[in-house]
PDB file of C-alpha atoms in Angstrom:
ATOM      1  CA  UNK A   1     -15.991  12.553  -8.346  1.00  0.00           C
ATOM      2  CA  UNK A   2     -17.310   9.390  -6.983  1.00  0.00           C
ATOM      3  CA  UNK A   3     -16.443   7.976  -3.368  1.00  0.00           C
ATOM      4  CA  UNK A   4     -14.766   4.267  -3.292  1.00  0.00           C
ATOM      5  CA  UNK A   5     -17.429   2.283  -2.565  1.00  0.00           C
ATOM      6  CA  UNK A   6     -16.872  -1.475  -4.912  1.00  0.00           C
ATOM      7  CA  UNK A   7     -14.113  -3.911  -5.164  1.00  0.00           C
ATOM      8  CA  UNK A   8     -13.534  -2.308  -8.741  1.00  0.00           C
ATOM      9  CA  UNK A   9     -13.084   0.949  -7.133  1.00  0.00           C
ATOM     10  CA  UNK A  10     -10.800  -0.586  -4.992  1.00  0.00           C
ATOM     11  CA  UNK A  11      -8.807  -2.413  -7.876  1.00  0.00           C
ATOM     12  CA  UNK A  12      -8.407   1.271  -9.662  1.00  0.00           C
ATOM     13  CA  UNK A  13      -7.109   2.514  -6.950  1.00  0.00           C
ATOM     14  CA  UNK A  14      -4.191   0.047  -6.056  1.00  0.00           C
ATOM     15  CA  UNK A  15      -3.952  -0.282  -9.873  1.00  0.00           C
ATOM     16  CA  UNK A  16      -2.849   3.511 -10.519  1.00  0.00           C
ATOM     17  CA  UNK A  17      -1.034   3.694  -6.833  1.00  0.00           C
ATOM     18  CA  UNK A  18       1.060   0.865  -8.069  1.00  0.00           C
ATOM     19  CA  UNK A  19       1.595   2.613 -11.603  1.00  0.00           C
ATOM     20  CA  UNK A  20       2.854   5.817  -9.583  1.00  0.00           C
ATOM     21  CA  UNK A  21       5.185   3.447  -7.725  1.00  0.00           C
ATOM     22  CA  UNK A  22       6.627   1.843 -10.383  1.00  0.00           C
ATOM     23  CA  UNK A  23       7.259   4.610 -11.933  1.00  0.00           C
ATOM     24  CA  UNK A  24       9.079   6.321  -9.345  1.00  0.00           C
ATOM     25  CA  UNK A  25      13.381   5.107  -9.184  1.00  0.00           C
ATOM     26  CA  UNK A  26      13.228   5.941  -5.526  1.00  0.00           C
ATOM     27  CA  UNK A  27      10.670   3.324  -4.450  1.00  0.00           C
ATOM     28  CA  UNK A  28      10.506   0.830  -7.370  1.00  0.00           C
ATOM     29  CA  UNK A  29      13.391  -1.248  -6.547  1.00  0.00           C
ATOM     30  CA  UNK A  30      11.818  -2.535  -3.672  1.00  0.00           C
ATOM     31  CA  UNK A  31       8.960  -3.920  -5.710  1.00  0.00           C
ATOM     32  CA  UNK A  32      10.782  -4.936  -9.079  1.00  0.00           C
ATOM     33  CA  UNK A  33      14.369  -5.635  -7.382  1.00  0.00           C
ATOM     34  CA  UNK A  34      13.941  -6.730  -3.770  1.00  0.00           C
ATOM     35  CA  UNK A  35      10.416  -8.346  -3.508  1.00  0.00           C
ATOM     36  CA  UNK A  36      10.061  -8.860  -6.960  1.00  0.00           C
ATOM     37  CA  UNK A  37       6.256  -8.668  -7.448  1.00  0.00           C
ATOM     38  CA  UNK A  38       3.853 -10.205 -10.177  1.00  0.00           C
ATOM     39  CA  UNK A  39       1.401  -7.451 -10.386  1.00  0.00           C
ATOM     40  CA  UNK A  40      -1.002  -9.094 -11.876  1.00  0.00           C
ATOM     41  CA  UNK A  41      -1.190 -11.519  -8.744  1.00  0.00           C
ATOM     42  CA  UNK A  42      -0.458  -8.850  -6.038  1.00  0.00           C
ATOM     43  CA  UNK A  43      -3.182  -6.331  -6.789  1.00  0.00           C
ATOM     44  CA  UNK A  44      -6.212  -8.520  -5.809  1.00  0.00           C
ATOM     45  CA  UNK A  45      -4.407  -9.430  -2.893  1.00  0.00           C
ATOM     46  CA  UNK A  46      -4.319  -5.837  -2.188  1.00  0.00           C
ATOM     47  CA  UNK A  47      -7.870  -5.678  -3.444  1.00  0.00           C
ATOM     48  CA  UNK A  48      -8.737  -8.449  -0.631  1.00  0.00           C
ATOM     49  CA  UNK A  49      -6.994  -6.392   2.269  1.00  0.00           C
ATOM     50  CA  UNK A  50      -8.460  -2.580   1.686  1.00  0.00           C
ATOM     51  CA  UNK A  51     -11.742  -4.220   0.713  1.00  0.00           C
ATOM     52  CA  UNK A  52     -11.745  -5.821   4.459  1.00  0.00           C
ATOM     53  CA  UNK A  53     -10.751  -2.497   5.810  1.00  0.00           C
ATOM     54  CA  UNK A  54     -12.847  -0.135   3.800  1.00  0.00           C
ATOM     55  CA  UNK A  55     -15.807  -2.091   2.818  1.00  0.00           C
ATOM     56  CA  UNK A  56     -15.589  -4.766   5.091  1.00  0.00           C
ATOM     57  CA  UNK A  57     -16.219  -7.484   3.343  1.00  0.00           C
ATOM     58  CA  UNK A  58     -13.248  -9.742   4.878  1.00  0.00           C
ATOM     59  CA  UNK A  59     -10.921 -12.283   3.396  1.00  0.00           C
ATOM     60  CA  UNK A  60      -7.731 -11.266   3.895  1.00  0.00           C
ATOM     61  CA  UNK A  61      -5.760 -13.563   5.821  1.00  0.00           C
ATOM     62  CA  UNK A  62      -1.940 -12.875   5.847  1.00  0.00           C
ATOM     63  CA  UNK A  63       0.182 -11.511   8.339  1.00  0.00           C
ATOM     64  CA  UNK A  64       0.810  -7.611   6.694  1.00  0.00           C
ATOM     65  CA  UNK A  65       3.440  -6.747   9.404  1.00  0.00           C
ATOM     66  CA  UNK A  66       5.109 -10.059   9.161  1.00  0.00           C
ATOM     67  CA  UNK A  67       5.137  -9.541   5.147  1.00  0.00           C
ATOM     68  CA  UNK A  68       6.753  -6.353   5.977  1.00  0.00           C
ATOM     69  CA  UNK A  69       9.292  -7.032   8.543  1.00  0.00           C
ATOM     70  CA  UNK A  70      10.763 -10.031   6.066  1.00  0.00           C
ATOM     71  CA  UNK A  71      10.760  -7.385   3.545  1.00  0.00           C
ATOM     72  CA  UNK A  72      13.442  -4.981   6.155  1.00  0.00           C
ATOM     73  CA  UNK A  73      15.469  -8.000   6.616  1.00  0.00           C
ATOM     74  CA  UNK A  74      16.310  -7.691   2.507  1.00  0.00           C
ATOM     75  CA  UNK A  75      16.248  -4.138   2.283  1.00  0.00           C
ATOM     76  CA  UNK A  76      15.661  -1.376   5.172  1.00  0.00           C
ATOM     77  CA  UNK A  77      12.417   0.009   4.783  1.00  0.00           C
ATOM     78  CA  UNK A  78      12.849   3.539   5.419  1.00  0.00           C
ATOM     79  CA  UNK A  79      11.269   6.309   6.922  1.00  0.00           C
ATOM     80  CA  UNK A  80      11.619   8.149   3.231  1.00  0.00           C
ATOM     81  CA  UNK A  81      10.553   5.068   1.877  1.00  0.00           C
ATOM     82  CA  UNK A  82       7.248   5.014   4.085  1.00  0.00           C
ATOM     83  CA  UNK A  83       6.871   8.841   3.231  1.00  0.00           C
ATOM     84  CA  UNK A  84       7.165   8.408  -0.610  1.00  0.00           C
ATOM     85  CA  UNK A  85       4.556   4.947  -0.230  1.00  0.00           C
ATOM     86  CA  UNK A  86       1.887   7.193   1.326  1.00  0.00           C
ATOM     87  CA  UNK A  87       2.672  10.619  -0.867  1.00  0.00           C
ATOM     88  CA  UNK A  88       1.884   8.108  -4.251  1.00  0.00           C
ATOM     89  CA  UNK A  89      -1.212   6.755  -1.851  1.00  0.00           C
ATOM     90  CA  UNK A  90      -2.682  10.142  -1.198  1.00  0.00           C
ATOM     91  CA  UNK A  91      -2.092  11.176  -5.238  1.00  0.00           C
ATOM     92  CA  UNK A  92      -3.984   8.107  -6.011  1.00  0.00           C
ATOM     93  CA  UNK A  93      -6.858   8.557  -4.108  1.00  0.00           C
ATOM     94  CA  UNK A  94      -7.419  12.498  -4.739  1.00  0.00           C
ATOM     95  CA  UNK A  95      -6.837  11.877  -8.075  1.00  0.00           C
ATOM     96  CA  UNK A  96      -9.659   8.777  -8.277  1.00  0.00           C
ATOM     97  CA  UNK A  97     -11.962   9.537  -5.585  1.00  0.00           C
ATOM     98  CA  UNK A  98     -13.578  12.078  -3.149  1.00  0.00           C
ATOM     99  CA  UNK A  99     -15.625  11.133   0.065  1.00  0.00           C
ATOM    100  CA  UNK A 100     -15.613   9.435   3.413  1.00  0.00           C
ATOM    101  CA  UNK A 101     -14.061   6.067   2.454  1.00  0.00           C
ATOM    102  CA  UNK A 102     -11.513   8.065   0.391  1.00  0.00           C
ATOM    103  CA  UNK A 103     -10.735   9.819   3.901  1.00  0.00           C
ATOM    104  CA  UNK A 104     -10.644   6.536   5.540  1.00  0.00           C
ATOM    105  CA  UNK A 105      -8.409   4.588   3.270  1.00  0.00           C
ATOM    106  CA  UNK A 106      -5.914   7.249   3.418  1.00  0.00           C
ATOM    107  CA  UNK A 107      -5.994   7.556   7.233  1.00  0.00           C
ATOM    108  CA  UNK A 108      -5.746   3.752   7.381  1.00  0.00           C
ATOM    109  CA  UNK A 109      -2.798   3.897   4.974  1.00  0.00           C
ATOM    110  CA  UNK A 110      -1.198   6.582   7.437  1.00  0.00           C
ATOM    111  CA  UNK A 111      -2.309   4.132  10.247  1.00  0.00           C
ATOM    112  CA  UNK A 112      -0.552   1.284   8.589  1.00  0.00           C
ATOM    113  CA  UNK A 113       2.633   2.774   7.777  1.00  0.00           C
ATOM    114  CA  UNK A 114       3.223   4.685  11.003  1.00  0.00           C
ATOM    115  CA  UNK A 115       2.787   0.976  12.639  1.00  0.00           C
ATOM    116  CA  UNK A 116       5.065  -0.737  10.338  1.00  0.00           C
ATOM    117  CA  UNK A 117       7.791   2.066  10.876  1.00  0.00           C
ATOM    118  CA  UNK A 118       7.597   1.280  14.542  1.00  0.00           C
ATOM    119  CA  UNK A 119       7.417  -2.299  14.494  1.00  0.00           C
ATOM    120  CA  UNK A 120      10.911  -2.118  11.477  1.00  0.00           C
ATOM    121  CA  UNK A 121      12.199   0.357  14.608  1.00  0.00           C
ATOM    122  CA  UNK A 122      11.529  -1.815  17.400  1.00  0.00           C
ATOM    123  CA  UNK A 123      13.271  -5.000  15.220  1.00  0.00           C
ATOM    124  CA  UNK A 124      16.196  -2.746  14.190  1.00  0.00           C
ATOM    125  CA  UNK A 125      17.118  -1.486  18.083  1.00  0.00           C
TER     126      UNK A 125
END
């Protein structure tokens, strides 16, 4: 098994994490319900961002925590919710790719979501 090391890679990745997460009646209301993504335009914006993180080839501009914290203000974003994001994450990346950018993206995932948990904490108290 191959290490992520493209933008292609990177658009296989976020497109079977997103097929996980759509698939999954605990999470995907937040995506099909609440937010109400267009897949086909929000995976090479996620392309963009863990291509700046992993490969660093830049571009991504928007605010991720802002994106996030407007999200809360529709629906609480969890703890669980957080928990079940990363668990399909994880999958996705074992599943697609071994390596040191695999290890990377997932502890930059974990890095991510333990932020935004705080920053939905800090907003909610």
């Amino acid at each position: 098994m191959n290490d992520i090391q493209t933008q292609q890679d990177l658009y296989h990745l976020v497109d079977e994490f997103y097929k996980k997460l759509l698939a999954d009646p605990a999470i995907s209301y937040i995506f099909t319900d609440v937010v109400k993504i267009k897949i086909e335009e929000h995976l090479p914006i996620l392309v963009t961002f863990w291509s700046q993180g992993i490969l660093g080839t830049g571009g991504y501009s928007k605010n991720l925590t802002q994106i996030h914290l407007d999200i809360n203000e529709k629906e609480y974003l969890s703890p669980e919710l957080f928990k079940i994001w990363l668990t399909h994450f994880n999958h996705s990346v074992d599943e697609n790719f071994k390596g040191e950018k695999s290890e990377q993206i997932k502890t930059q995932a974990l890095s991510i979501a333990t932020v935004m948990q705080i920053k939905i904490s800090q907003k909610k108290g």
